[in-house]
Coordinates of C-alpha atoms (C1' of nucleotides) in Angstrom, one line a residue:
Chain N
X8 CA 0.0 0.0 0.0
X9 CA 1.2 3.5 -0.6
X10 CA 1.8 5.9 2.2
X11 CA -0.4 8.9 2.4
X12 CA 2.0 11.9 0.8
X13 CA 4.5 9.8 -1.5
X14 CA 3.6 9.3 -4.9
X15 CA 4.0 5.7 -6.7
X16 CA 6.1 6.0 -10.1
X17 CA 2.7 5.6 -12.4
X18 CA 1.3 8.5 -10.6
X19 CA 4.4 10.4 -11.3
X20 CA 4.4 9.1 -14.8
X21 CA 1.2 10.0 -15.2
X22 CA 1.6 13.7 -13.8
X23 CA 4.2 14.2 -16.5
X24 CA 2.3 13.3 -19.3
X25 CA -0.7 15.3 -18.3
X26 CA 1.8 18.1 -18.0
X27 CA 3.8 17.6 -21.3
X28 CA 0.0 17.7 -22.9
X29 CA -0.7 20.5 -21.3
X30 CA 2.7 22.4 -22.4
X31 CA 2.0 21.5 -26.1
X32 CA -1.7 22.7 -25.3
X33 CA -0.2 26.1 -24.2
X34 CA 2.2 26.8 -27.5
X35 CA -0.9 25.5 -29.8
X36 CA -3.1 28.2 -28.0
X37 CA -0.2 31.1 -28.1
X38 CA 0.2 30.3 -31.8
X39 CA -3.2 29.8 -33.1
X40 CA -5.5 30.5 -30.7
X41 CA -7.8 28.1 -28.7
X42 CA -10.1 27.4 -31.4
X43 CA -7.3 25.8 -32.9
X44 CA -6.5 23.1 -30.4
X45 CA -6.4 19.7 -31.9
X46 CA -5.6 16.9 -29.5
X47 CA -4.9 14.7 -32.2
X48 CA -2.3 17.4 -32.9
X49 CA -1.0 17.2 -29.3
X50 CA -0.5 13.1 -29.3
X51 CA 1.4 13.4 -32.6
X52 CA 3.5 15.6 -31.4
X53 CA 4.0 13.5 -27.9
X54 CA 4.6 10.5 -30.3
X55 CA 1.1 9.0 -29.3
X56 CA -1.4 8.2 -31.6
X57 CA -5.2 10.3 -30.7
X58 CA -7.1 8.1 -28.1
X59 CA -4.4 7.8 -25.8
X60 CA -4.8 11.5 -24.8
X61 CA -8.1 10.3 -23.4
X62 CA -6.7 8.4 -21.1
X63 CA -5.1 11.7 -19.4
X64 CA -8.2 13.9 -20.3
X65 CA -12.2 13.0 -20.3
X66 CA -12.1 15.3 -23.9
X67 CA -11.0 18.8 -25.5
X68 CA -13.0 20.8 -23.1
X69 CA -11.6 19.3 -19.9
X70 CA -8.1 20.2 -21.1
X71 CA -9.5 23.8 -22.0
X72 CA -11.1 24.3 -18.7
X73 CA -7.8 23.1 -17.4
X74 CA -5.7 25.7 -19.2
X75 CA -8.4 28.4 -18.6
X76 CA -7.9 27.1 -14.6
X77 CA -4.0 27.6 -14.8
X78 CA -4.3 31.2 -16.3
X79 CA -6.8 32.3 -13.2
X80 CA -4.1 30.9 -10.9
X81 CA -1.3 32.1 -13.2
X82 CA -2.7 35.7 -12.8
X83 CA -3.4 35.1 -9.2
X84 CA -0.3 34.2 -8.1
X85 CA 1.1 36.9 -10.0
X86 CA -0.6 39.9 -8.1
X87 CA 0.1 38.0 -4.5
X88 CA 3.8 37.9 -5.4
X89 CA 3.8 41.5 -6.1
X90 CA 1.7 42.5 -3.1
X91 CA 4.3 40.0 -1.1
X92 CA 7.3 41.0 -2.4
X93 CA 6.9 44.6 -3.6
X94 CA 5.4 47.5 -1.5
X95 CA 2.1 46.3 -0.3
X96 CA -1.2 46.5 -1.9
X97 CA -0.1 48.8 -4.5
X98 CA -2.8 49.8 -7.5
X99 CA -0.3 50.9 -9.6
X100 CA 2.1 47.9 -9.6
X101 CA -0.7 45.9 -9.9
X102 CA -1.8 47.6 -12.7
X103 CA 1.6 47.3 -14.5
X104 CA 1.7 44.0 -13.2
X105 CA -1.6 43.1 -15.1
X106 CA 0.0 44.3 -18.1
X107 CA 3.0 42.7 -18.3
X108 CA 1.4 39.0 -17.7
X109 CA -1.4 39.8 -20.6
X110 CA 1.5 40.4 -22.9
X111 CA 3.8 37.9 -22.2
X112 CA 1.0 36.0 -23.5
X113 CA -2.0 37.5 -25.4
X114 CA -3.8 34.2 -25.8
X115 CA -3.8 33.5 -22.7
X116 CA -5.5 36.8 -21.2
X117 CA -8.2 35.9 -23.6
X118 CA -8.3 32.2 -22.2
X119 CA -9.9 33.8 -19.3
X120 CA -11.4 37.8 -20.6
X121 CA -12.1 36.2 -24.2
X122 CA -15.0 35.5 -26.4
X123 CA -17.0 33.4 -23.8
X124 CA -18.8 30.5 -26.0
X125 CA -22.5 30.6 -24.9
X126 CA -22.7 26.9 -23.7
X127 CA -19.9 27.1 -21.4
X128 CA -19.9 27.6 -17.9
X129 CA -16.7 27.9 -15.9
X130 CA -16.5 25.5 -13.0
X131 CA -17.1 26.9 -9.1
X132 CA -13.2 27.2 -8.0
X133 CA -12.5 29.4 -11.0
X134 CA -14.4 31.9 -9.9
X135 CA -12.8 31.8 -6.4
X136 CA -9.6 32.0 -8.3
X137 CA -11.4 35.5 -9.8
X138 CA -12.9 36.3 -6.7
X139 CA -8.9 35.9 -5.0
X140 CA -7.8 38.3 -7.1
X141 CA -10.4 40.5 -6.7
X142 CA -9.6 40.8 -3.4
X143 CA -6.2 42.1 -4.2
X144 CA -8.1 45.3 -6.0
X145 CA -9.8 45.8 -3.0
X146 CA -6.8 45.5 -0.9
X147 CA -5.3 48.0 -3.1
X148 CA -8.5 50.2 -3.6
X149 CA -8.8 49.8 0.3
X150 CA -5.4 51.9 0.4
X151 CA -6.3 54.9 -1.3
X152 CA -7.5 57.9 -0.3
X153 CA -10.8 58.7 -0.5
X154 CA -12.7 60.5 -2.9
X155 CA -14.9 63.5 -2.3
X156 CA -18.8 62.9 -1.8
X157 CA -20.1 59.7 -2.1
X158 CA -21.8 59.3 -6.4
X159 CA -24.6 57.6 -7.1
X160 CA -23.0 54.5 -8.1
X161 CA -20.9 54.4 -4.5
X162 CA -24.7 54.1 -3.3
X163 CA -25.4 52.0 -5.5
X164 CA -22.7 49.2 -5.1
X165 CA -23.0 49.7 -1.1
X166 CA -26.6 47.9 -1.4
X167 CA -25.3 45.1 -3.7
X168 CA -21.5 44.2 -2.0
X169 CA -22.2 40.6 -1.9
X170 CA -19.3 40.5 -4.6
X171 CA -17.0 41.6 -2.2
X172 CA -17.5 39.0 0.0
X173 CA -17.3 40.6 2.8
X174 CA -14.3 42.9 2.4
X175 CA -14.1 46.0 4.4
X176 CA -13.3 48.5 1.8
X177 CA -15.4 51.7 1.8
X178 CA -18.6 51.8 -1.3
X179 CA -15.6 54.3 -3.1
X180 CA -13.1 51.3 -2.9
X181 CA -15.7 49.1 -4.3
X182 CA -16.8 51.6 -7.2
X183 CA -12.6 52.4 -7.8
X184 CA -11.8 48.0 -7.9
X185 CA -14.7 48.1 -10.9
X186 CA -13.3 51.1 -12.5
X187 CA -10.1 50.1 -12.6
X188 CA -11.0 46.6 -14.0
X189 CA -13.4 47.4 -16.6
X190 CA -10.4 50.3 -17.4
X191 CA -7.7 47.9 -17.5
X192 CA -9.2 45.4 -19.3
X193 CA -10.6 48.1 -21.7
X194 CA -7.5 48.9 -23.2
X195 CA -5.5 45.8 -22.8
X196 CA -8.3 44.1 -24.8
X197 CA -8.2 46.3 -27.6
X198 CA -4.5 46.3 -27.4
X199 CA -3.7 42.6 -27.6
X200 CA -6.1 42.1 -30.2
X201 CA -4.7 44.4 -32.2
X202 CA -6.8 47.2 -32.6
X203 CA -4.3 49.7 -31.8
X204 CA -1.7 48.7 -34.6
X205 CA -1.6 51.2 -37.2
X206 CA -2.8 53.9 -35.3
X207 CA 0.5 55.1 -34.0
X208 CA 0.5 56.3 -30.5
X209 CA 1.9 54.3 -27.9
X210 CA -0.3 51.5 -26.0
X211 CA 1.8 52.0 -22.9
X212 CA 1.2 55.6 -23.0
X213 CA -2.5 55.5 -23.4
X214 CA -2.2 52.9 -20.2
X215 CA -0.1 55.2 -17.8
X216 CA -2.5 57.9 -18.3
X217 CA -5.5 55.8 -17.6
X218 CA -4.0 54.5 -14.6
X219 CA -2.7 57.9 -13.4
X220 CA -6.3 59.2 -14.3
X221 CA -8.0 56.9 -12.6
X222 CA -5.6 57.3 -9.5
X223 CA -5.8 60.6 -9.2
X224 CA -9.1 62.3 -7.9
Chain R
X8 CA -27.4 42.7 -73.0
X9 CA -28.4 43.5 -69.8
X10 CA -28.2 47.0 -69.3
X11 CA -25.9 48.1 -66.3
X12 CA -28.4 49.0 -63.4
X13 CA -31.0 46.2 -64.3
X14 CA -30.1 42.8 -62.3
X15 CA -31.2 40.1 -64.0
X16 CA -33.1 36.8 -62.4
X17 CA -29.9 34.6 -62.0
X18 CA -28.6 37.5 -60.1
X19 CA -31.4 38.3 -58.0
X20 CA -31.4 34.6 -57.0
X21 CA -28.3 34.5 -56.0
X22 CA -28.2 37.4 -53.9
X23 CA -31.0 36.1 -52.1
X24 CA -29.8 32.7 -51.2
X25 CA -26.3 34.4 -50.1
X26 CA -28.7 36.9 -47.6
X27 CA -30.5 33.4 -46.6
X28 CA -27.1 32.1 -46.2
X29 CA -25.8 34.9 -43.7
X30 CA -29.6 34.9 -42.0
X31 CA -29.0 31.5 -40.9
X32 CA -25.3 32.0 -40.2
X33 CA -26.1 35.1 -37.9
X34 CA -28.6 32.6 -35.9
X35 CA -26.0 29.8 -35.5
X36 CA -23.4 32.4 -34.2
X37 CA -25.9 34.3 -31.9
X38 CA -26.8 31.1 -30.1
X39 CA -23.6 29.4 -30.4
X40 CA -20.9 31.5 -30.8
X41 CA -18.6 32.0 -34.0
X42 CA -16.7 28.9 -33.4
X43 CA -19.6 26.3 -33.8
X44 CA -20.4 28.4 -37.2
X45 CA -21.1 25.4 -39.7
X46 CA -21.2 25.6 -43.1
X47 CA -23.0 21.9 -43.2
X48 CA -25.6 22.8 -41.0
X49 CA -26.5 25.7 -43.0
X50 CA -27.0 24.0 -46.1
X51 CA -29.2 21.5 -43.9
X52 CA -31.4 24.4 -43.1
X53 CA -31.8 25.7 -46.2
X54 CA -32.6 22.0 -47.9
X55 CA -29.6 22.1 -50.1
X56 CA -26.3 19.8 -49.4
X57 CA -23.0 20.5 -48.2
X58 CA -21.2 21.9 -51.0
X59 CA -24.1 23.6 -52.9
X60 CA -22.7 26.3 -50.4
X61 CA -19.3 26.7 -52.2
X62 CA -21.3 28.1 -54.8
X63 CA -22.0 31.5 -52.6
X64 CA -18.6 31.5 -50.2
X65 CA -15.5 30.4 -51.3
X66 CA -15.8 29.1 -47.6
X67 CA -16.0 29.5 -43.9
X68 CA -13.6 32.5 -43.6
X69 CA -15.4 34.3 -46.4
X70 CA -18.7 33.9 -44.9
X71 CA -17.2 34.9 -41.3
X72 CA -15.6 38.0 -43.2
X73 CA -18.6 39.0 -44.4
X74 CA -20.6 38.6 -41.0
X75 CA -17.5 40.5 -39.5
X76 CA -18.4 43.2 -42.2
X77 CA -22.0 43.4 -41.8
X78 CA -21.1 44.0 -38.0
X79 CA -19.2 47.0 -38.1
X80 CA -21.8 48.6 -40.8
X81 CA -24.5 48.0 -38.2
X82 CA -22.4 49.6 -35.9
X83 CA -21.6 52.9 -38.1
X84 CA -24.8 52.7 -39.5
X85 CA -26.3 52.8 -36.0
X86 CA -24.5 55.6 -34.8
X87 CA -24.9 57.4 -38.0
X88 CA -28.8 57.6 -37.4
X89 CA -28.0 58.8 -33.7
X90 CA -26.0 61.5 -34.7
X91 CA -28.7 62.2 -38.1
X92 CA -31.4 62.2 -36.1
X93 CA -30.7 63.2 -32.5
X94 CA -29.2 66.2 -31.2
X95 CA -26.0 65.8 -33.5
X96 CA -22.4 64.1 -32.2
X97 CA -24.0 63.5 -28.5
X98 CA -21.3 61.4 -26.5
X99 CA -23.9 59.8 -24.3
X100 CA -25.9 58.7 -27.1
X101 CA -23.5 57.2 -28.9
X102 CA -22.5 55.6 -25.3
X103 CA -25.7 54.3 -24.8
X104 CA -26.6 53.8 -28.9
X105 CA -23.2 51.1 -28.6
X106 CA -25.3 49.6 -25.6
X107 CA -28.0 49.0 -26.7
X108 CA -26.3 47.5 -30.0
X109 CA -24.1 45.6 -27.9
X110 CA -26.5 43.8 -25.5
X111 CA -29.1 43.5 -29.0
X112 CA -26.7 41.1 -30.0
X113 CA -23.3 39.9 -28.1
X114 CA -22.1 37.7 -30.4
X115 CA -22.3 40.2 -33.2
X116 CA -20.2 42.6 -30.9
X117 CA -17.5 39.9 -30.3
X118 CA -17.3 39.2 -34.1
X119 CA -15.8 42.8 -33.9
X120 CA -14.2 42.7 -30.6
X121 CA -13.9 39.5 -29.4
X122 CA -10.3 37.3 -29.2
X123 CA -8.7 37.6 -32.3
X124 CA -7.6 34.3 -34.5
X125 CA -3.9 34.8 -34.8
X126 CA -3.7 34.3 -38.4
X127 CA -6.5 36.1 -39.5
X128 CA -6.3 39.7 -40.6
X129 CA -9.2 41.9 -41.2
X130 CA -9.8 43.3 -44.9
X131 CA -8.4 46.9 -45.6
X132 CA -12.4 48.1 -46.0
X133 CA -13.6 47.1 -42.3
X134 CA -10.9 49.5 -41.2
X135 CA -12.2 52.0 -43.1
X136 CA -15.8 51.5 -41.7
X137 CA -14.0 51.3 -38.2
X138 CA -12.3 55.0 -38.8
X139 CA -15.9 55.9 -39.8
X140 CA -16.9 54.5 -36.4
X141 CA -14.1 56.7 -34.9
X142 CA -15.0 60.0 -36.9
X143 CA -18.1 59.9 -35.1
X144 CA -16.9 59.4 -31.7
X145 CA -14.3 62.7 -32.7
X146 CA -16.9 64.7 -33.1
X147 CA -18.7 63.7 -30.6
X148 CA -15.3 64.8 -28.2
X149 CA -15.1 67.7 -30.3
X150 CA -17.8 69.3 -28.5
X151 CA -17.0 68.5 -25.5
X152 CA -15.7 71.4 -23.3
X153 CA -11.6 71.3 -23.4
X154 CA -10.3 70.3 -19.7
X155 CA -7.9 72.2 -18.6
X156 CA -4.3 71.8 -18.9
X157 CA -3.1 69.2 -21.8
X158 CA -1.9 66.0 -20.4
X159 CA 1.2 64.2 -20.7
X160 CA -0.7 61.6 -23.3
X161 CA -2.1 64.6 -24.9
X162 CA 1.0 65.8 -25.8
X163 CA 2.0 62.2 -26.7
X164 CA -1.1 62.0 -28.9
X165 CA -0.9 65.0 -30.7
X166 CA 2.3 64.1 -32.5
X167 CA 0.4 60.8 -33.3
X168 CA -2.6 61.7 -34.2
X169 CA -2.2 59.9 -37.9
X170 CA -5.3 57.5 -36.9
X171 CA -7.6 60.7 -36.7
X172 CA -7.1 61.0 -40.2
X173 CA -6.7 64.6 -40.5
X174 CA -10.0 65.5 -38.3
X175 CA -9.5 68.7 -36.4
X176 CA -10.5 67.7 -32.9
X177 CA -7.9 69.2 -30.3
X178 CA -5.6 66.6 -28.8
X179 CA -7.8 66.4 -25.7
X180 CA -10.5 65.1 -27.6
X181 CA -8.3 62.6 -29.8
X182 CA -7.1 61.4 -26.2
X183 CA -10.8 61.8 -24.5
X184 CA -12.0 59.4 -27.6
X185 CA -9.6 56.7 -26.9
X186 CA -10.6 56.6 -23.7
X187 CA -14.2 56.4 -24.6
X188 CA -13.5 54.0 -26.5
X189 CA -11.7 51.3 -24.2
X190 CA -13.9 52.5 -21.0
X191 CA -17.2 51.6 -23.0
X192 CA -15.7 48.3 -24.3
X193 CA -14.0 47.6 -21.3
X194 CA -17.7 47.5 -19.4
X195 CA -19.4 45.9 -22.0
X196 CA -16.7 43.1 -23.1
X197 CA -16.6 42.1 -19.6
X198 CA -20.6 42.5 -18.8
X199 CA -21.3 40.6 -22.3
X200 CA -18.9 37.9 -21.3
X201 CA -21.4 37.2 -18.1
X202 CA -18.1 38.4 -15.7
X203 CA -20.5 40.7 -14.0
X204 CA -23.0 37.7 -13.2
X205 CA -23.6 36.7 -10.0
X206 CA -21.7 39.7 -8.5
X207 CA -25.2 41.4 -7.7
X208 CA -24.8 45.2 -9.1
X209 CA -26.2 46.7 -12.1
X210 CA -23.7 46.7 -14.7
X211 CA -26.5 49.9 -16.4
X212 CA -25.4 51.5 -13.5
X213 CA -22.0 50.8 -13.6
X214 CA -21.9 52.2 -17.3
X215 CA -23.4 55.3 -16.7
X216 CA -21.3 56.2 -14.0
X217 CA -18.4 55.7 -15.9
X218 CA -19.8 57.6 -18.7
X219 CA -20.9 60.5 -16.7
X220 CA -17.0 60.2 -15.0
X221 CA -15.8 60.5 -18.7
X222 CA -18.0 63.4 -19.3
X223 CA -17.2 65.1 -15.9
X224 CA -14.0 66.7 -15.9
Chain F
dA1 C1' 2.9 -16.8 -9.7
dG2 C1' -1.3 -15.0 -10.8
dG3 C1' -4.8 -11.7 -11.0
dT4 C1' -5.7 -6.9 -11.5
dT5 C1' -5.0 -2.3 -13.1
dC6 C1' -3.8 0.8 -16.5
dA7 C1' -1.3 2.7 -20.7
dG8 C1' -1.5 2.6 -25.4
dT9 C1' -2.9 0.5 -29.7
dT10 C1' -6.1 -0.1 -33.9
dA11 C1' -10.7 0.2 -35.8
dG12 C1' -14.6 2.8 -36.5
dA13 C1' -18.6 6.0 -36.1
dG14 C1' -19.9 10.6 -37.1
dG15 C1' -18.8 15.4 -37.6
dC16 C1' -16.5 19.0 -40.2
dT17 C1' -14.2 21.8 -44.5
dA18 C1' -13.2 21.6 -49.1
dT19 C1' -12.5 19.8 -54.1
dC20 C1' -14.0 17.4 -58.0
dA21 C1' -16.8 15.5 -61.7
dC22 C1' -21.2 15.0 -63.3
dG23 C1' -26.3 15.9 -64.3
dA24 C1' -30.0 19.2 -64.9
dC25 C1' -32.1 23.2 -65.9
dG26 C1' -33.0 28.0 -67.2
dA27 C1' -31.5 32.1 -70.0
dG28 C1' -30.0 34.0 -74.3
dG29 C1' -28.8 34.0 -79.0
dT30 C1' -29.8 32.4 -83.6
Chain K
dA27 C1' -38.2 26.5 -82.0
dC28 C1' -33.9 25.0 -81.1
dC29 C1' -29.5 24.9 -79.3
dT30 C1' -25.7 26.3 -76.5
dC31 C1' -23.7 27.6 -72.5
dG32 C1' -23.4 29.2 -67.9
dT33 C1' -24.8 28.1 -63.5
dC34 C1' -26.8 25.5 -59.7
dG35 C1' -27.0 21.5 -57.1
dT36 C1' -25.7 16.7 -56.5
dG37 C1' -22.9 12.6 -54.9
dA38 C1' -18.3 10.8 -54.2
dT39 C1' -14.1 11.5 -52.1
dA40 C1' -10.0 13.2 -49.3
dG41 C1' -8.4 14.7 -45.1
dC42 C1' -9.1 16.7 -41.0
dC43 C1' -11.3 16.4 -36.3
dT44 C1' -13.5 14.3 -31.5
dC45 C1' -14.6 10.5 -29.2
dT46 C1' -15.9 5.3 -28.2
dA47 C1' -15.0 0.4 -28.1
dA48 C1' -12.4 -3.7 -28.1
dC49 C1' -8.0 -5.5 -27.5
dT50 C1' -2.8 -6.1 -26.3
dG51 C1' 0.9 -5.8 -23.2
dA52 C1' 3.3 -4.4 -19.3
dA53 C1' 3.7 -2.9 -14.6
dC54 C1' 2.1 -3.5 -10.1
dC55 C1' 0.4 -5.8 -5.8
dT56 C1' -0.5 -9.7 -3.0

DNA sequence: AGGTTCAGTTAGAGGCTATCACGACGAGGT
DNA sequence: ACCTCGTCGTGATAGCCTCTAACTGAACCT
């Protein structure tokens, strides 16, 4: 029998493989997008032939969900090691933070902020994932000062918190974690999916001054 | 001879079973997203077999083109009738005029916005509908009351304002038209996608107040 | 040593895009 | 009235794809 915490060698072996699929997953999607995913593609390249992936995954969409589940993590563990290692709940670094991961890999960002596909429905821990990092807005939002007098939509969102799950941040910190993800996401969307190119001004520009905008009443 | 101007039967057939052809298409993509598009299934609907649809569309990516197409004419057309026949380049109706567009028909508004296939690149005359598109939203910032004192992106933006295509809007209002542009679609990309679901506020709400911020200052 | 579990195989059903060669029919010219 | 030719639609076919089912062989456990 095998002790609780080791791991026999076909459990290993079978880790790897899942992984290795999962890598050649990852460079199909950077390359040509999900819709382009082909397990058959994948066993070639692993030097399997088709049905043998299904041993590793029920079908297509269980590896997508899986994918989609490792870019919510990816992005997670991204903002908690710049609000471990850098200076706090900072909006601004996680801002530029945000950036940086979406670029490294355009596809990626749209795994999770994409085209949904009607049918789908993204299983119950993703959306702790999202609400995770949520809570790292609202840490940050949490930090700033407050605005003026309370708008109409700080009223608003005070009646309808649930979202924040019991965070303590003010109504303002709730309305400035919105804005500053439907901001964000705004022009990084447009940006990686190239709707920018060929206008000529600077992405990075047009993102600085939204961020500073938005962090400075 | 048929004289040019008159459209002969044959011709008027065939435009009609290519309109039939994008009907159905538009259906299968509203309910099911681009991806499941299926040239087969078309053809099923419309009694005719497989191939008999070669005869219309050289093949899936024309007919996707061509629904890409359509999209952004809706979309100038709509905010040319706004502007034609309300009170001239109003930024709020325009706002709320993409809205209403938008939430008419998600799908259609991904086919614009949505992730981008990596390959694919759009046909020179959808970006000349899209700079249509941005003329209006120009004008619209045009009569906007200047703010203040030019940014540090308005500066930037002025020495790139090549995309504006020789329109004479001040660089305030090139700058406040970008970020009309990613603030709307950053709202509505995320609210279409079903990320606001669940969370409990109204994401009407949440669009005005970001509009009226936009307008504000 | 023997039974069980599991990885990987081939075969095959059923879907898709796309091409090709063929029949059938209507429109136009003579 | 006839004949020709362009065009529409067909079935057959190739080559992808996902996914299931039955089978082989090896590793593992007792």
């Amino acid at each position: 029998m095998t002790e609780p915490g080791t791991t026999t060698p076909r459990e290993r072996y079978r880790a790897q493989v899942r992984a290795e699929i999962k890598e050649r997953a990852r460079e199909q999607i950077a390359t040509a997008g999900a819709s382009a995913l082909s397990l058959n593609a994948i066993a070639k390249q692993l030097g399997m032939s088709g049905p043998a992936l299904y041993r590793y995954f029920t079908g297509r969409d269980e590896l997508i969900t899986e994918l989609i589940r490792d870019a919510y993590r990816s992005l997670a563990d991204t903002f908690g090691t710049v609000v471990r290692s850098g200076s706090g709940a900072d909006l601004a670094a996680l801002a530029h933070a945000l950036r940086d991961w979406a670029l490294a890999d355009p596809q990626r960002y749209f795994l999770i902020y994409g085209t949904p596909v009607p049918g789908y429905h993204a299983p119950d821990d993703t959306t702790a994932i999202a609400s995770e990092i949520m809570t790292f807005l609202l840490d940050a939002c949490a930090e700033l000062p407050a605005a003026a007098a309370p708008s109409a939509f700080d009223r608003h969102v005070e009646e309808h918190r649930r979202w924040a799950d019991g965070h303590p941040a003010p109504p303002a910190a709730l309305h400035r974690a919105l804005s500053f993800w439907t901001r964000m996401h705004g022009i990084l969307s447009l940006e990686l999916a190239g709707h920018f190119t060929g206008m000529g001004f600077d992405a990075a520009q047009l993102f600085t001054a939204e961020l500073d905008d938005l962090l400075a009443p």
